[in-house]
Short mmCIF file of C-alpha atoms in Angstrom, two decimals:
data_model
loop_
_atom_site.label_atom_id
_atom_site.label_comp_id
_atom_site.label_asym_id
_atom_site.label_seq_id
_atom_site.Cartn_x
_atom_site.Cartn_y
_atom_site.Cartn_z
CA MET A 27 50.52 129.57 40.17
CA THR A 28 49.46 127.84 36.97
CA ALA A 29 49.86 124.14 36.34
CA HIS A 30 49.45 121.95 33.30
CA GLU A 31 49.07 118.15 33.45
CA SER A 32 48.83 115.61 30.64
CA LEU A 33 50.27 112.35 29.28
CA ILE A 34 53.30 111.67 27.09
CA ALA A 35 53.92 108.57 24.97
CA VAL A 36 57.20 106.89 25.94
CA PRO A 37 58.70 103.50 25.11
CA GLY A 38 56.35 100.99 26.76
CA GLY A 39 53.33 103.20 27.46
CA ASN A 40 52.16 106.63 28.56
CA VAL A 41 53.46 108.71 31.45
CA TRP A 42 51.84 111.53 33.37
CA PHE A 43 53.56 114.88 33.82
CA LYS A 44 52.83 118.18 35.52
CA ARG A 45 54.39 121.56 34.77
CA THR A 46 53.93 124.20 37.43
CA GLY A 47 55.21 127.67 38.14
CA GLY A 48 57.36 130.01 36.14
CA GLY A 49 59.79 132.85 36.51
CA ALA A 50 63.14 133.80 35.13
CA GLY A 51 65.01 130.75 36.43
CA ARG A 52 65.73 127.71 34.32
CA PRO A 53 63.20 124.86 34.63
CA VAL A 54 63.85 121.90 36.95
CA LEU A 55 62.96 118.37 35.83
CA VAL A 56 62.29 116.25 38.93
CA VAL A 57 63.22 112.55 38.64
CA HIS A 58 61.67 110.59 41.51
CA GLY A 59 62.89 107.46 43.21
CA GLY A 60 61.58 103.97 43.49
CA PRO A 61 61.41 102.46 41.09
CA GLY A 62 57.73 102.33 41.72
CA LEU A 63 57.22 105.42 43.86
CA PRO A 64 55.31 108.33 42.34
CA HIS A 65 56.62 111.89 42.44
CA ASP A 66 54.36 112.96 45.33
CA TYR A 67 56.99 112.81 48.09
CA LEU A 68 59.00 115.47 46.23
CA ARG A 69 56.18 118.03 45.97
CA SER A 70 58.03 120.29 48.41
CA LEU A 71 60.12 121.33 45.39
CA GLU A 72 57.05 123.29 44.27
CA ARG A 73 58.31 125.97 46.68
CA LEU A 74 60.67 126.96 43.85
CA ALA A 75 57.79 127.47 41.41
CA ASP A 76 57.65 131.23 41.87
CA GLU A 77 61.26 131.40 40.60
CA ARG A 78 61.15 128.81 37.81
CA GLU A 79 59.06 126.09 36.23
CA ILE A 80 59.06 122.75 38.08
CA VAL A 81 58.34 119.65 36.00
CA PHE A 82 57.22 116.43 37.68
CA TRP A 83 56.55 113.13 35.97
CA ASP A 84 55.52 109.74 37.25
CA GLN A 85 57.76 107.17 35.64
CA LEU A 86 56.12 104.30 33.80
CA GLY A 87 54.65 101.76 36.21
CA CYS A 88 53.71 104.10 39.03
CA GLY A 89 51.58 107.01 40.12
CA ARG A 90 49.32 108.39 37.41
CA SER A 91 51.30 106.76 34.60
CA GLY A 92 50.58 103.55 32.72
CA ARG A 93 51.26 100.24 34.43
CA PRO A 94 52.26 97.75 31.76
CA SER A 95 52.71 94.13 32.79
CA ASN A 96 55.64 93.44 30.45
CA THR A 97 58.61 92.91 32.82
CA ALA A 98 61.05 93.21 29.91
CA LEU A 99 60.44 96.98 30.04
CA TRP A 100 62.24 97.45 33.34
CA THR A 101 65.74 98.16 32.11
CA MET A 102 68.03 101.14 32.57
CA GLU A 103 68.20 101.61 28.80
CA ARG A 104 64.41 101.87 28.47
CA SER A 105 64.23 104.16 31.49
CA VAL A 106 66.82 106.49 29.92
CA ALA A 107 64.78 106.43 26.68
CA GLU A 108 61.67 107.28 28.74
CA MET A 109 63.40 110.25 30.36
CA ASP A 110 64.62 111.44 26.96
CA SER A 111 61.09 111.13 25.55
CA VAL A 112 59.81 113.31 28.41
CA VAL A 113 62.54 115.94 27.86
CA ARG A 114 61.89 116.05 24.10
CA ALA A 115 58.08 116.03 24.33
CA LEU A 116 58.18 118.94 26.79
CA GLY A 117 60.75 120.85 24.73
CA LEU A 118 63.11 121.21 27.69
CA ASN A 119 66.37 122.98 26.92
CA GLY A 120 68.72 124.72 29.31
CA PHE A 121 67.15 122.94 32.28
CA HIS A 122 68.28 121.56 35.63
CA ILE A 123 67.76 117.94 36.67
CA PHE A 124 66.98 116.95 40.27
CA GLY A 125 67.24 113.18 40.81
CA ASN A 126 66.32 111.49 44.08
CA SER A 127 67.28 107.93 45.04
CA TRP A 128 66.66 105.67 42.00
CA GLY A 129 65.90 108.90 40.12
CA GLY A 130 69.46 110.02 40.87
CA MET A 131 70.81 106.82 39.32
CA LEU A 132 68.56 107.26 36.28
CA ALA A 133 69.51 110.93 35.92
CA GLN A 134 73.24 110.10 36.08
CA GLN A 135 72.87 107.52 33.33
CA TYR A 136 70.75 109.93 31.29
CA VAL A 137 73.39 112.69 31.30
CA LEU A 138 76.08 110.14 30.41
CA ASP A 139 74.11 108.64 27.51
CA VAL A 140 72.07 111.48 26.02
CA SER A 141 73.12 114.85 24.67
CA SER A 142 70.44 117.15 25.98
CA GLY A 143 69.97 120.71 27.10
CA ALA A 144 70.60 119.85 30.75
CA VAL A 145 72.83 122.44 32.42
CA SER A 146 73.12 120.83 35.85
CA LEU A 147 72.39 117.66 37.77
CA THR A 148 71.59 117.58 41.48
CA ILE A 149 71.61 114.14 43.06
CA SER A 150 69.81 113.58 46.34
CA ASN A 151 70.05 110.40 48.46
CA SER A 152 71.36 108.27 45.63
CA ILE A 153 74.30 106.09 44.74
CA ALA A 154 76.60 106.11 41.73
CA SER A 155 77.54 102.42 41.60
CA ILE A 156 74.96 99.68 41.04
CA PRO A 157 77.43 96.93 42.14
CA ARG A 158 78.10 98.81 45.41
CA PHE A 159 74.36 99.41 45.83
CA SER A 160 73.69 95.67 45.34
CA GLU A 161 76.32 94.84 47.95
CA MET A 162 74.75 97.30 50.40
CA VAL A 163 71.23 95.90 49.85
CA ALA A 164 72.51 92.35 50.39
CA ARG A 165 74.22 93.43 53.63
CA LEU A 166 71.12 95.22 54.91
CA LYS A 167 68.91 92.27 53.97
CA SER A 168 71.23 89.94 55.93
CA GLU A 169 70.62 92.06 59.04
CA LEU A 170 66.84 91.47 58.95
CA ASP A 171 65.30 88.57 60.86
CA ARG A 172 65.47 85.19 59.06
CA ASP A 173 61.70 85.00 58.36
CA THR A 174 61.74 88.40 56.64
CA GLN A 175 64.87 87.50 54.66
CA SER A 176 63.30 84.20 53.60
CA ALA A 177 60.01 85.79 52.51
CA ILE A 178 61.80 88.42 50.42
CA ALA A 179 64.09 85.87 48.74
CA ARG A 180 61.32 83.32 48.10
CA HIS A 181 58.82 85.76 46.60
CA GLU A 182 61.37 87.65 44.51
CA ALA A 183 62.60 84.33 43.06
CA ALA A 184 59.03 83.17 42.37
CA GLY A 185 57.84 86.52 41.01
CA THR A 186 55.09 86.68 43.63
CA THR A 187 55.92 90.12 44.99
CA SER A 188 52.26 91.10 45.19
CA SER A 189 51.64 88.45 47.88
CA ALA A 190 50.65 89.59 51.38
CA GLU A 191 53.67 87.83 52.91
CA TYR A 192 56.09 89.66 50.59
CA GLN A 193 54.37 93.01 51.17
CA ALA A 194 54.67 92.49 54.95
CA ALA A 195 58.37 91.68 54.57
CA ILE A 196 58.93 94.80 52.48
CA ARG A 197 57.02 96.84 55.06
CA THR A 198 59.56 95.56 57.62
CA TRP A 199 62.38 96.56 55.23
CA ASN A 200 60.87 100.02 54.73
CA GLU A 201 60.27 100.59 58.45
CA THR A 202 63.80 99.43 59.26
CA TYR A 203 65.75 101.25 56.55
CA LEU A 204 63.58 103.69 54.62
CA CYS A 205 61.42 105.64 57.07
CA ARG A 206 61.58 105.19 60.82
CA VAL A 207 58.86 107.72 61.66
CA ARG A 208 56.05 106.21 63.75
CA PRO A 209 53.28 106.16 62.86
CA TRP A 210 54.17 105.70 59.19
CA PRO A 211 53.37 108.95 57.35
CA THR A 212 50.31 108.94 55.09
#
């Protein structure tokens, strides 16, 4: 199985991509979750690479892609423009989109906003309504212990999300709601 990796210029920086596989099937563009998670947890989709090309990319700010410090970049509109830049730079036409979690939200917005050669959209573990998602996150946060809730709120308000206290609180969030496997997978 052959693979090609490189960088693509997108609004705000450069992103890494990998094309792997081939075959008669239409390519699949994989849109990972996060924001902030790299594509790695979706590598099992490479099992399809003997049937079709699988295209991974690490969205700006994570994985092997650039990590700009400009917080004004983190908008849905810029993310849609990033995805479109990836599609155009790779010459994708007549392709499938697989979006997971945040990637599902991004992929939905992309197909609504951009005329592209996408022929299908598969959404995995995602949500279609940001207001409903915000309500759900607020409810889940309210079910955490008060110290964890307080640390999350305080550091998000102050912009100090790289602090050890915030990271510990988010680890509690992740272990409670994201992945309950013990020990945490590496």
